[in-house]
Amino acid sequence: MESSGTPELKVAVVGCGHGELDNIYATLESECERKGFSSRDLDFLIICGDFQAVRNELDLNCMSVPHRHRKLGDFHKYYSGAAQAPVLTIVVGGNHEASNYHFELYHGGWLAPNIYYLGAAGVIRYGPWRIAGISGIYNPRNYHKPHSERLPYDRDDIRSVYHVREYDVQRLLFLRSPVDIALSHDWPAWVELFGDHKQLFATKPTFLTSALANSLGSKPATELLGHLRPSYWFAGHMHIRFEATVELEEGAGIYDALKRLEDVPEKLRALLPRPSGSSSVGSAFTAKTEFLGLSKVGSPTFQWLEVRNLGRAPYNTNAPHYSRNTTTGKFDLNYDEEWLAITRACFAGLQIADPETLVVAPSRGKKVAAMTLDEERKWVKENIVDKGLLSIPRDFVAHAPVHNPDLVVTPDMQPLEYPNQQTARFCELLQIPNKFAMPSVESTEDAGLGLL
Ligand SMILES: [Zn+2]
């Protein structure tokens, strides 16, 4: 299997997690056994949002779900250490999340041991493989807004906190080198037109209604797909399994490809954006993206769980500093050099509400020029790569209260913020200000513990 030195990648992908980790890992094990191996032979498992990293009852009050449907789920056991994730699990956020916890880990980090969240947007490395993700779902009303939600959330915050922001998409659009795997919760808009949309619209007529109302899928995700041209794009949210193949020709963008499609219903074709040429990362070559949307746990297994051998990394094979194997024969997760440079170049434009006044300061964001990015790449090389600091530390600590069944929590109660030390350390590593720190409790690692 391993002739060229780069091992083949075995992954599993789940659409929506919906808090059912026990079921996911058990089903994954039996699926792997059916194929003659164990889930421990997998490199990693991907969960495309609605992960529901609910640590305790108060986190549940930060999730956008009607009260009667709120369920604690399984995650709290993985958080407290009562259960262990048997396989490295990589997740993006969806629209049903413990949004307060995801916000703490805005730059990405360990939600629990062996469970890594990519952040509002993020790029990481697994050996030679490069994985990018965007969390949340697209809503045009909040797209251009800052990240203004801080605890306690009001009814509006609980819904807007998971809406994708332009700032985070823009950072991914600054990437100049190819990505292998991209993840989102909602599907890229119009991706269905690259697959059997007739069958899809016949099974789900409401999808066609939404498409005709120009509101099916995420338009920023389409931009990203056209720009990043990843080999694979995985998503959840729509609660149906769907495959599509997006082929982009040399020098052409995704809207050119959409325009070339032949059997698109006329009413839908009239809504498609005009091709505008392409300056995307891979526009110099023909690119093919395999899109796979998966359903939620609880539907028939083939609808929500996919175990796949992705072969060898098509790009980035010459990346020795990412490719040190651990003793288990797997790779460590690494930060991505280019992404770190972009994070540094863009941090001034990140708008977060002040935790005490809840006011968002006006953006001091400077326009990021190619030159800035080159300088930041150099900084990252000297200060992180050359110092051997690219490997993502396995530094998870449970810092918020674990679930306590005796505690009485009413639906209107909101948790405090629990400043996350992983975020603090990440900002220290990049030498950027930590906009997520709480001024009064910044220095005490376990601040807030015992308050429940
Ligand atoms: Zn879902």
Coordinates of C-alpha atoms and ligand atoms in Angstrom, one line a residue:
M1 CA 0.0 0.0 0.0
E2 CA 2.8 2.4 0.8
S3 CA 5.1 2.6 -2.2
S4 CA 5.9 6.3 -2.5
G5 CA 6.5 7.1 1.1
T6 CA 3.2 8.9 1.6
P7 CA 0.7 6.5 3.2
E8 CA -2.8 6.3 2.0
L9 CA -5.4 8.1 4.1
K10 CA -8.3 6.2 5.7
V11 CA -11.0 8.5 7.0
A12 CA -14.6 8.4 8.1
V13 CA -17.0 11.2 7.6
V14 CA -20.3 11.9 9.4
G15 CA -22.8 14.6 8.3
C16 CA -24.5 16.0 11.5
G17 CA -23.4 14.7 14.9
H18 CA -26.4 15.9 17.0
G19 CA -24.6 15.1 20.2
E20 CA -24.7 11.3 19.6
L21 CA -21.0 10.5 20.0
D22 CA -21.5 7.1 21.6
N23 CA -23.7 5.9 18.7
I24 CA -21.2 7.5 16.2
Y25 CA -18.2 5.7 17.5
A26 CA -20.0 2.4 18.0
T27 CA -21.5 2.4 14.5
L28 CA -18.1 3.5 13.1
E29 CA -16.5 0.4 14.8
S30 CA -19.0 -2.0 13.3
E31 CA -18.7 -0.4 9.8
C32 CA -14.9 -0.7 10.0
E33 CA -15.2 -4.4 11.2
R34 CA -17.4 -5.1 8.2
K35 CA -14.6 -3.8 6.0
G36 CA -12.1 -6.0 7.9
F37 CA -10.3 -3.5 10.1
S38 CA -10.9 -1.5 13.3
S39 CA -11.8 2.2 13.8
R40 CA -8.4 2.5 15.4
D41 CA -6.8 2.0 11.9
L42 CA -8.5 5.1 10.7
D43 CA -6.5 8.3 10.4
F44 CA -9.4 10.4 11.6
L45 CA -13.1 10.9 11.7
I46 CA -14.7 14.1 10.4
I47 CA -18.0 15.5 11.7
C48 CA -19.5 18.2 9.6
G49 CA -21.2 20.3 12.3
D50 CA -24.1 20.1 14.7
F51 CA -21.6 18.5 16.8
Q52 CA -23.1 19.8 20.1
A53 CA -20.1 20.0 22.4
V54 CA -22.4 20.5 25.4
R55 CA -20.3 20.3 28.6
N56 CA -23.1 20.9 31.1
E57 CA -26.7 22.0 31.4
L58 CA -25.8 25.7 31.0
D59 CA -24.1 25.1 27.7
L60 CA -27.3 23.7 26.5
N61 CA -29.0 27.1 27.0
C62 CA -26.5 28.5 24.5
M63 CA -27.7 26.2 21.7
S64 CA -30.3 27.3 19.2
V65 CA -32.9 24.5 19.7
P66 CA -36.5 24.7 21.0
H67 CA -36.5 23.9 24.7
R68 CA -38.5 20.7 24.3
H69 CA -35.8 19.3 21.9
R70 CA -32.8 20.1 24.1
K71 CA -30.9 17.0 25.0
L72 CA -27.6 16.9 26.9
G73 CA -26.2 14.3 24.5
D74 CA -23.0 12.3 25.0
F75 CA -20.3 14.9 24.7
H76 CA -20.1 15.8 28.4
K77 CA -18.7 12.3 29.1
Y78 CA -15.8 12.9 26.6
Y79 CA -15.3 16.3 28.2
S80 CA -15.1 15.0 31.8
G81 CA -12.9 12.0 30.9
A82 CA -15.6 9.4 31.5
A83 CA -15.4 8.4 27.9
Q84 CA -12.6 8.6 25.3
A85 CA -12.8 9.3 21.6
P86 CA -11.3 6.1 20.0
V87 CA -10.2 7.9 16.9
L88 CA -8.9 11.5 16.2
T89 CA -12.1 13.4 15.5
I90 CA -12.0 16.7 13.5
V91 CA -15.1 18.9 13.6
V92 CA -16.5 22.2 12.2
G93 CA -19.5 23.9 13.8
G94 CA -23.0 24.0 12.5
N95 CA -26.2 25.8 13.6
H96 CA -27.0 23.7 16.6
E97 CA -24.0 24.0 18.8
A98 CA -22.9 24.9 22.3
S99 CA -22.0 28.2 20.7
N100 CA -20.4 29.6 23.8
Y101 CA -17.8 26.8 23.8
H102 CA -17.1 27.2 20.1
F103 CA -16.6 30.9 20.6
E104 CA -14.0 30.3 23.3
L105 CA -12.1 28.3 20.7
Y106 CA -12.5 30.8 17.9
H107 CA -9.0 30.0 16.6
G108 CA -9.6 26.2 16.9
G109 CA -8.6 23.8 19.6
W110 CA -9.3 20.6 21.5
L111 CA -13.0 20.4 22.6
A112 CA -12.0 17.2 24.5
P113 CA -9.0 14.8 24.3
N114 CA -8.7 13.6 20.6
I115 CA -11.6 15.9 19.4
Y116 CA -10.3 18.9 17.5
Y117 CA -12.5 21.9 16.4
L118 CA -11.3 23.9 13.4
G119 CA -12.5 27.2 14.8
A120 CA -14.8 29.8 13.0
A121 CA -12.5 29.2 10.1
G122 CA -9.3 27.2 10.1
V123 CA -6.6 25.2 8.2
I124 CA -4.6 22.4 9.8
R125 CA -2.2 19.7 8.6
Y126 CA -2.4 16.0 9.1
G127 CA 1.0 14.8 7.7
P128 CA 1.1 16.0 4.1
W129 CA -2.7 16.5 4.1
R130 CA -4.1 20.0 4.4
I131 CA -7.6 20.4 5.8
A132 CA -9.6 23.6 5.8
G133 CA -13.0 24.3 7.4
I134 CA -15.6 27.0 7.8
S135 CA -18.1 26.8 10.7
G136 CA -21.7 27.9 11.0
I137 CA -24.3 28.5 8.3
Y138 CA -24.7 31.4 5.8
N139 CA -27.3 34.0 6.5
P140 CA -27.0 37.2 4.4
R141 CA -28.4 39.4 7.1
N142 CA -25.4 38.8 9.5
Y143 CA -22.7 38.0 7.0
H144 CA -21.0 41.5 7.1
K145 CA -21.4 41.9 10.9
P146 CA -18.7 41.6 13.5
H147 CA -18.6 38.8 16.1
S148 CA -20.7 40.8 18.5
E149 CA -22.2 38.0 20.6
R150 CA -20.9 37.7 24.2
L151 CA -22.5 36.0 27.2
P152 CA -25.1 36.2 28.4
Y153 CA -26.7 35.6 25.0
D154 CA -30.1 37.0 24.3
R155 CA -32.6 35.4 21.9
D156 CA -31.0 37.1 18.9
D157 CA -27.5 36.3 19.9
I158 CA -28.3 32.6 20.2
R159 CA -29.2 32.6 16.5
S160 CA -26.7 35.0 15.0
V161 CA -23.7 33.6 16.8
Y162 CA -23.4 30.7 14.4
H163 CA -23.9 32.7 11.2
V164 CA -20.8 32.7 8.9
R165 CA -19.0 36.0 8.9
E166 CA -17.3 37.6 5.9
Y167 CA -14.1 38.2 7.9
D168 CA -13.6 34.5 8.4
V169 CA -14.4 33.6 4.7
Q170 CA -12.1 36.4 3.5
R171 CA -9.2 34.8 5.5
L172 CA -9.7 31.5 3.7
L173 CA -9.8 33.4 0.4
F174 CA -6.3 34.7 1.1
L175 CA -4.9 31.1 0.9
R176 CA -2.6 30.8 -2.1
S177 CA -1.7 27.1 -2.0
P178 CA -4.0 24.2 -2.5
V179 CA -6.1 22.4 0.1
D180 CA -6.9 18.7 0.0
I181 CA -10.0 18.5 2.2
A182 CA -12.5 21.2 2.9
L183 CA -15.4 21.1 5.4
S184 CA -18.5 23.1 5.9
H185 CA -21.9 22.5 7.6
D186 CA -24.3 23.8 4.9
W187 CA -23.6 22.9 1.3
P188 CA -22.1 25.3 -1.1
A189 CA -24.9 27.0 -3.1
W190 CA -25.6 25.3 -6.4
V191 CA -23.4 22.3 -5.7
E192 CA -26.4 20.1 -6.3
L193 CA -26.3 21.2 -10.0
F194 CA -23.1 19.3 -10.3
G195 CA -24.8 16.0 -9.2
D196 CA -28.1 14.3 -9.9
H197 CA -30.2 17.3 -9.0
K198 CA -33.3 15.9 -10.8
Q199 CA -33.3 13.0 -8.4
L200 CA -32.6 15.3 -5.4
F201 CA -35.3 17.8 -6.2
A202 CA -37.8 14.9 -6.8
T203 CA -37.0 13.4 -3.4
K204 CA -36.9 16.8 -1.6
P205 CA -39.2 19.3 -3.5
T206 CA -38.5 21.9 -0.8
F207 CA -34.9 22.0 -2.0
L208 CA -36.0 23.2 -5.4
T209 CA -38.4 25.8 -3.9
S210 CA -35.4 27.1 -1.8
A211 CA -33.1 27.0 -4.9
L212 CA -35.7 29.0 -6.9
A213 CA -36.0 31.5 -4.0
N214 CA -32.2 31.8 -4.3
S215 CA -31.7 30.6 -0.7
L216 CA -30.4 27.1 -1.0
G217 CA -26.9 26.6 0.3
S218 CA -24.1 28.9 1.3
K219 CA -22.8 31.3 -1.3
P220 CA -19.6 32.1 0.6
A221 CA -18.9 28.3 0.6
T222 CA -19.3 28.3 -3.2
E223 CA -16.7 31.1 -3.4
L224 CA -14.4 29.0 -1.3
L225 CA -15.0 25.9 -3.3
G226 CA -14.1 27.8 -6.5
H227 CA -11.1 29.4 -4.9
L228 CA -9.6 26.5 -2.9
R229 CA -10.5 23.7 -5.4
P230 CA -10.0 21.0 -2.8
S231 CA -10.0 17.4 -3.8
Y232 CA -12.8 16.7 -1.4
W233 CA -15.5 18.8 0.2
F234 CA -17.6 17.3 2.9
A235 CA -20.8 18.8 4.5
G236 CA -23.9 18.0 6.6
H237 CA -26.9 20.1 7.4
M238 CA -29.4 19.0 4.7
H239 CA -30.0 15.6 6.2
I240 CA -29.6 13.7 3.0
R241 CA -26.7 11.9 1.3
F242 CA -25.7 13.6 -1.9
E243 CA -22.7 13.3 -4.2
A244 CA -21.5 15.7 -6.8
T245 CA -18.3 16.2 -8.8
V246 CA -17.2 19.8 -9.5
E247 CA -14.8 20.0 -12.4
L248 CA -13.1 23.3 -13.0
E249 CA -11.1 23.9 -16.2
E250 CA -7.8 25.6 -16.3
G251 CA -8.2 29.4 -16.0
A252 CA -11.9 29.2 -15.3
G253 CA -13.9 29.8 -12.1
I254 CA -16.8 27.9 -10.6
Y255 CA -19.4 30.2 -12.2
D256 CA -17.9 29.4 -15.6
A257 CA -18.4 25.7 -14.7
L258 CA -22.0 26.3 -13.6
K259 CA -22.7 28.1 -16.8
R260 CA -21.4 25.2 -18.8
L261 CA -23.8 22.7 -17.2
E262 CA -26.4 21.6 -19.6
D263 CA -29.5 20.3 -17.9
V264 CA -30.1 23.1 -15.4
P265 CA -33.8 24.1 -15.2
E266 CA -34.2 27.5 -17.0
K267 CA -35.7 29.2 -13.9
L268 CA -32.6 28.2 -11.9
R269 CA -30.2 29.1 -14.6
A270 CA -31.5 32.6 -14.6
L271 CA -30.4 33.0 -11.0
L272 CA -26.8 31.9 -11.4
P273 CA -24.1 34.5 -10.9
R274 CA -22.2 35.7 -13.9
P275 CA -18.8 34.2 -14.5
S276 CA -16.2 36.7 -13.4
G277 CA -12.9 34.9 -14.3
S278 CA -10.8 33.3 -11.6
S279 CA -7.8 34.2 -9.6
S280 CA -8.1 31.0 -7.4
V281 CA -5.3 29.0 -6.0
G282 CA -5.5 26.2 -8.5
S283 CA -6.7 28.2 -11.5
A284 CA -3.6 27.2 -13.4
F285 CA -4.7 23.6 -13.6
T286 CA -7.8 21.6 -14.1
A287 CA -9.3 20.7 -10.7
K288 CA -11.8 18.1 -9.6
T289 CA -13.6 18.3 -6.3
E290 CA -15.6 15.4 -5.0
F291 CA -18.5 16.8 -2.9
L292 CA -20.2 14.5 -0.4
G293 CA -23.1 15.8 1.7
L294 CA -24.1 13.4 4.5
S295 CA -27.1 13.1 6.8
K296 CA -27.6 12.9 10.5
V297 CA -27.1 10.1 13.0
G298 CA -30.3 8.1 13.2
S299 CA -31.0 7.8 9.5
P300 CA -29.8 4.6 7.7
T301 CA -26.1 4.3 8.2
F302 CA -25.1 4.8 4.5
Q303 CA -26.9 8.1 4.6
W304 CA -24.8 9.6 7.4
L305 CA -21.5 7.7 7.7
E306 CA -18.9 7.2 5.0
V307 CA -15.6 5.3 5.5
R308 CA -13.2 6.1 2.6
N309 CA -9.7 5.6 1.6
L310 CA -8.6 8.9 0.1
G311 CA -5.4 7.5 -1.3
R312 CA -2.2 9.6 -1.2
A313 CA -2.1 13.4 -0.8
P314 CA -2.4 14.9 -4.2
Y315 CA -0.6 18.1 -3.1
N316 CA 1.9 19.0 -0.5
T317 CA 3.7 15.7 -0.7
N318 CA 6.9 17.5 -0.1
A319 CA 6.2 18.7 3.4
P320 CA 8.7 17.0 5.6
H321 CA 8.2 19.1 8.7
Y322 CA 4.5 18.2 8.8
S323 CA 5.1 14.5 8.2
R324 CA 6.7 13.2 11.3
N325 CA 4.9 10.1 12.3
T326 CA 4.0 9.4 15.9
T327 CA 4.7 6.1 17.5
T328 CA 1.2 4.9 16.5
G329 CA 2.0 5.2 12.8
K330 CA -0.4 8.2 12.6
F331 CA 0.6 11.8 12.1
D332 CA 0.4 14.6 14.6
L333 CA -1.9 17.5 13.9
N334 CA 0.0 20.5 12.9
Y335 CA -0.7 24.2 12.4
D336 CA -0.6 25.4 8.8
E337 CA 2.2 27.9 8.1
E338 CA 0.2 29.9 5.6
W339 CA -2.9 30.0 7.8
L340 CA -0.8 31.2 10.8
A341 CA 0.6 34.0 8.6
I342 CA -3.0 34.9 7.5
T343 CA -4.2 34.9 11.1
R344 CA -1.4 37.3 12.0
A345 CA -1.9 39.5 9.0
C346 CA -5.7 39.8 9.6
F347 CA -6.0 39.9 13.4
A348 CA -6.4 43.7 13.6
G349 CA -9.6 43.4 11.6
L350 CA -11.2 40.8 13.9
Q351 CA -14.1 42.5 15.6
I352 CA -15.2 41.1 19.0
A353 CA -17.5 42.8 21.5
D354 CA -15.8 43.9 24.7
P355 CA -16.9 41.4 27.3
E356 CA -17.8 44.1 29.9
T357 CA -19.4 46.8 27.8
L358 CA -20.6 44.4 25.0
V359 CA -19.6 47.2 22.6
V360 CA -17.8 46.3 19.3
A361 CA -14.9 48.6 18.7
P362 CA -14.6 49.9 15.1
S363 CA -12.3 47.8 12.9
R364 CA -8.7 48.8 12.7
G365 CA -8.3 46.3 10.0
K366 CA -5.7 47.1 7.5
K367 CA -6.0 45.9 3.9
V368 CA -4.0 42.8 3.7
A369 CA -1.6 43.0 0.8
A370 CA 0.4 40.2 -0.7
M371 CA 3.5 41.9 0.8
T372 CA 2.0 41.7 4.3
L373 CA 1.4 38.0 3.8
D374 CA 5.0 37.5 2.6
E375 CA 6.3 39.3 5.7
E376 CA 4.1 37.2 8.0
R377 CA 5.2 34.0 6.3
K378 CA 8.7 34.9 7.1
W379 CA 7.8 35.7 10.7
V380 CA 6.0 32.3 11.0
K381 CA 9.0 30.5 9.6
E382 CA 11.5 32.2 12.0
N383 CA 9.4 32.1 15.1
I384 CA 7.4 28.9 14.8
V385 CA 8.6 26.6 12.1
D386 CA 12.3 26.9 12.8
K387 CA 11.7 26.6 16.6
G388 CA 9.8 23.3 16.1
L389 CA 6.5 24.8 17.3
L390 CA 4.3 23.7 14.4
S391 CA 2.8 20.7 16.1
I392 CA -0.6 21.4 17.8
P393 CA 0.0 20.8 21.5
R394 CA -2.3 18.2 23.1
D395 CA -3.0 20.6 25.9
F396 CA -6.6 20.0 26.6
V397 CA -7.8 20.8 30.2
A398 CA -11.4 20.7 31.3
H399 CA -11.8 24.2 32.5
A400 CA -15.6 24.7 32.7
P401 CA -17.8 22.8 35.1
V402 CA -18.5 19.2 34.1
H403 CA -22.1 18.0 34.0
N404 CA -23.7 17.8 37.5
P405 CA -27.0 15.9 37.4
D406 CA -28.0 17.3 40.8
L407 CA -27.9 20.9 39.5
V408 CA -31.1 22.7 38.8
V409 CA -30.8 24.7 35.6
T410 CA -33.8 26.6 34.2
P411 CA -34.0 27.4 30.5
D412 CA -33.4 31.1 31.0
M413 CA -30.1 30.7 32.9
Q414 CA -26.9 31.6 31.0
P415 CA -23.3 30.5 31.8
L416 CA -20.3 32.7 32.5
E417 CA -17.6 32.9 29.9
Y418 CA -14.7 30.5 30.7
P419 CA -11.6 32.0 29.1
N420 CA -9.9 29.2 27.2
Q421 CA -6.2 28.7 27.9
Q422 CA -5.8 27.0 24.5
T423 CA -6.9 30.3 22.8
A424 CA -4.6 32.3 25.1
R425 CA -1.6 30.0 24.2
F426 CA -2.4 30.2 20.5
C427 CA -2.4 34.0 20.7
E428 CA 0.9 33.9 22.6
L429 CA 2.4 31.6 20.0
L430 CA 1.4 34.1 17.2
Q431 CA 2.2 37.1 19.4
I432 CA -1.2 38.6 18.7
P433 CA -3.6 40.1 21.3
N434 CA -6.1 37.7 22.8
K435 CA -9.4 39.4 22.1
F436 CA -11.2 36.5 23.8
A437 CA -9.6 37.1 27.2
M438 CA -11.8 38.3 30.1
P439 CA -9.9 41.2 31.7
S440 CA -10.8 40.4 35.3
V441 CA -10.0 36.7 35.2
E442 CA -7.3 36.5 32.6
S443 CA -4.6 35.2 34.8
T444 CA -6.4 32.4 36.7
E445 CA -6.5 29.2 34.7
D446 CA -9.5 27.8 36.6
A447 CA -11.5 31.0 36.9
G448 CA -15.1 30.3 37.0
L449 CA -14.8 26.7 38.4
G450 CA -17.0 26.2 41.4
L451 CA -19.4 29.0 40.3
L452 CA -21.9 26.5 39.3
Ligands
ZN1 ZN -28.3 18.6 11.4

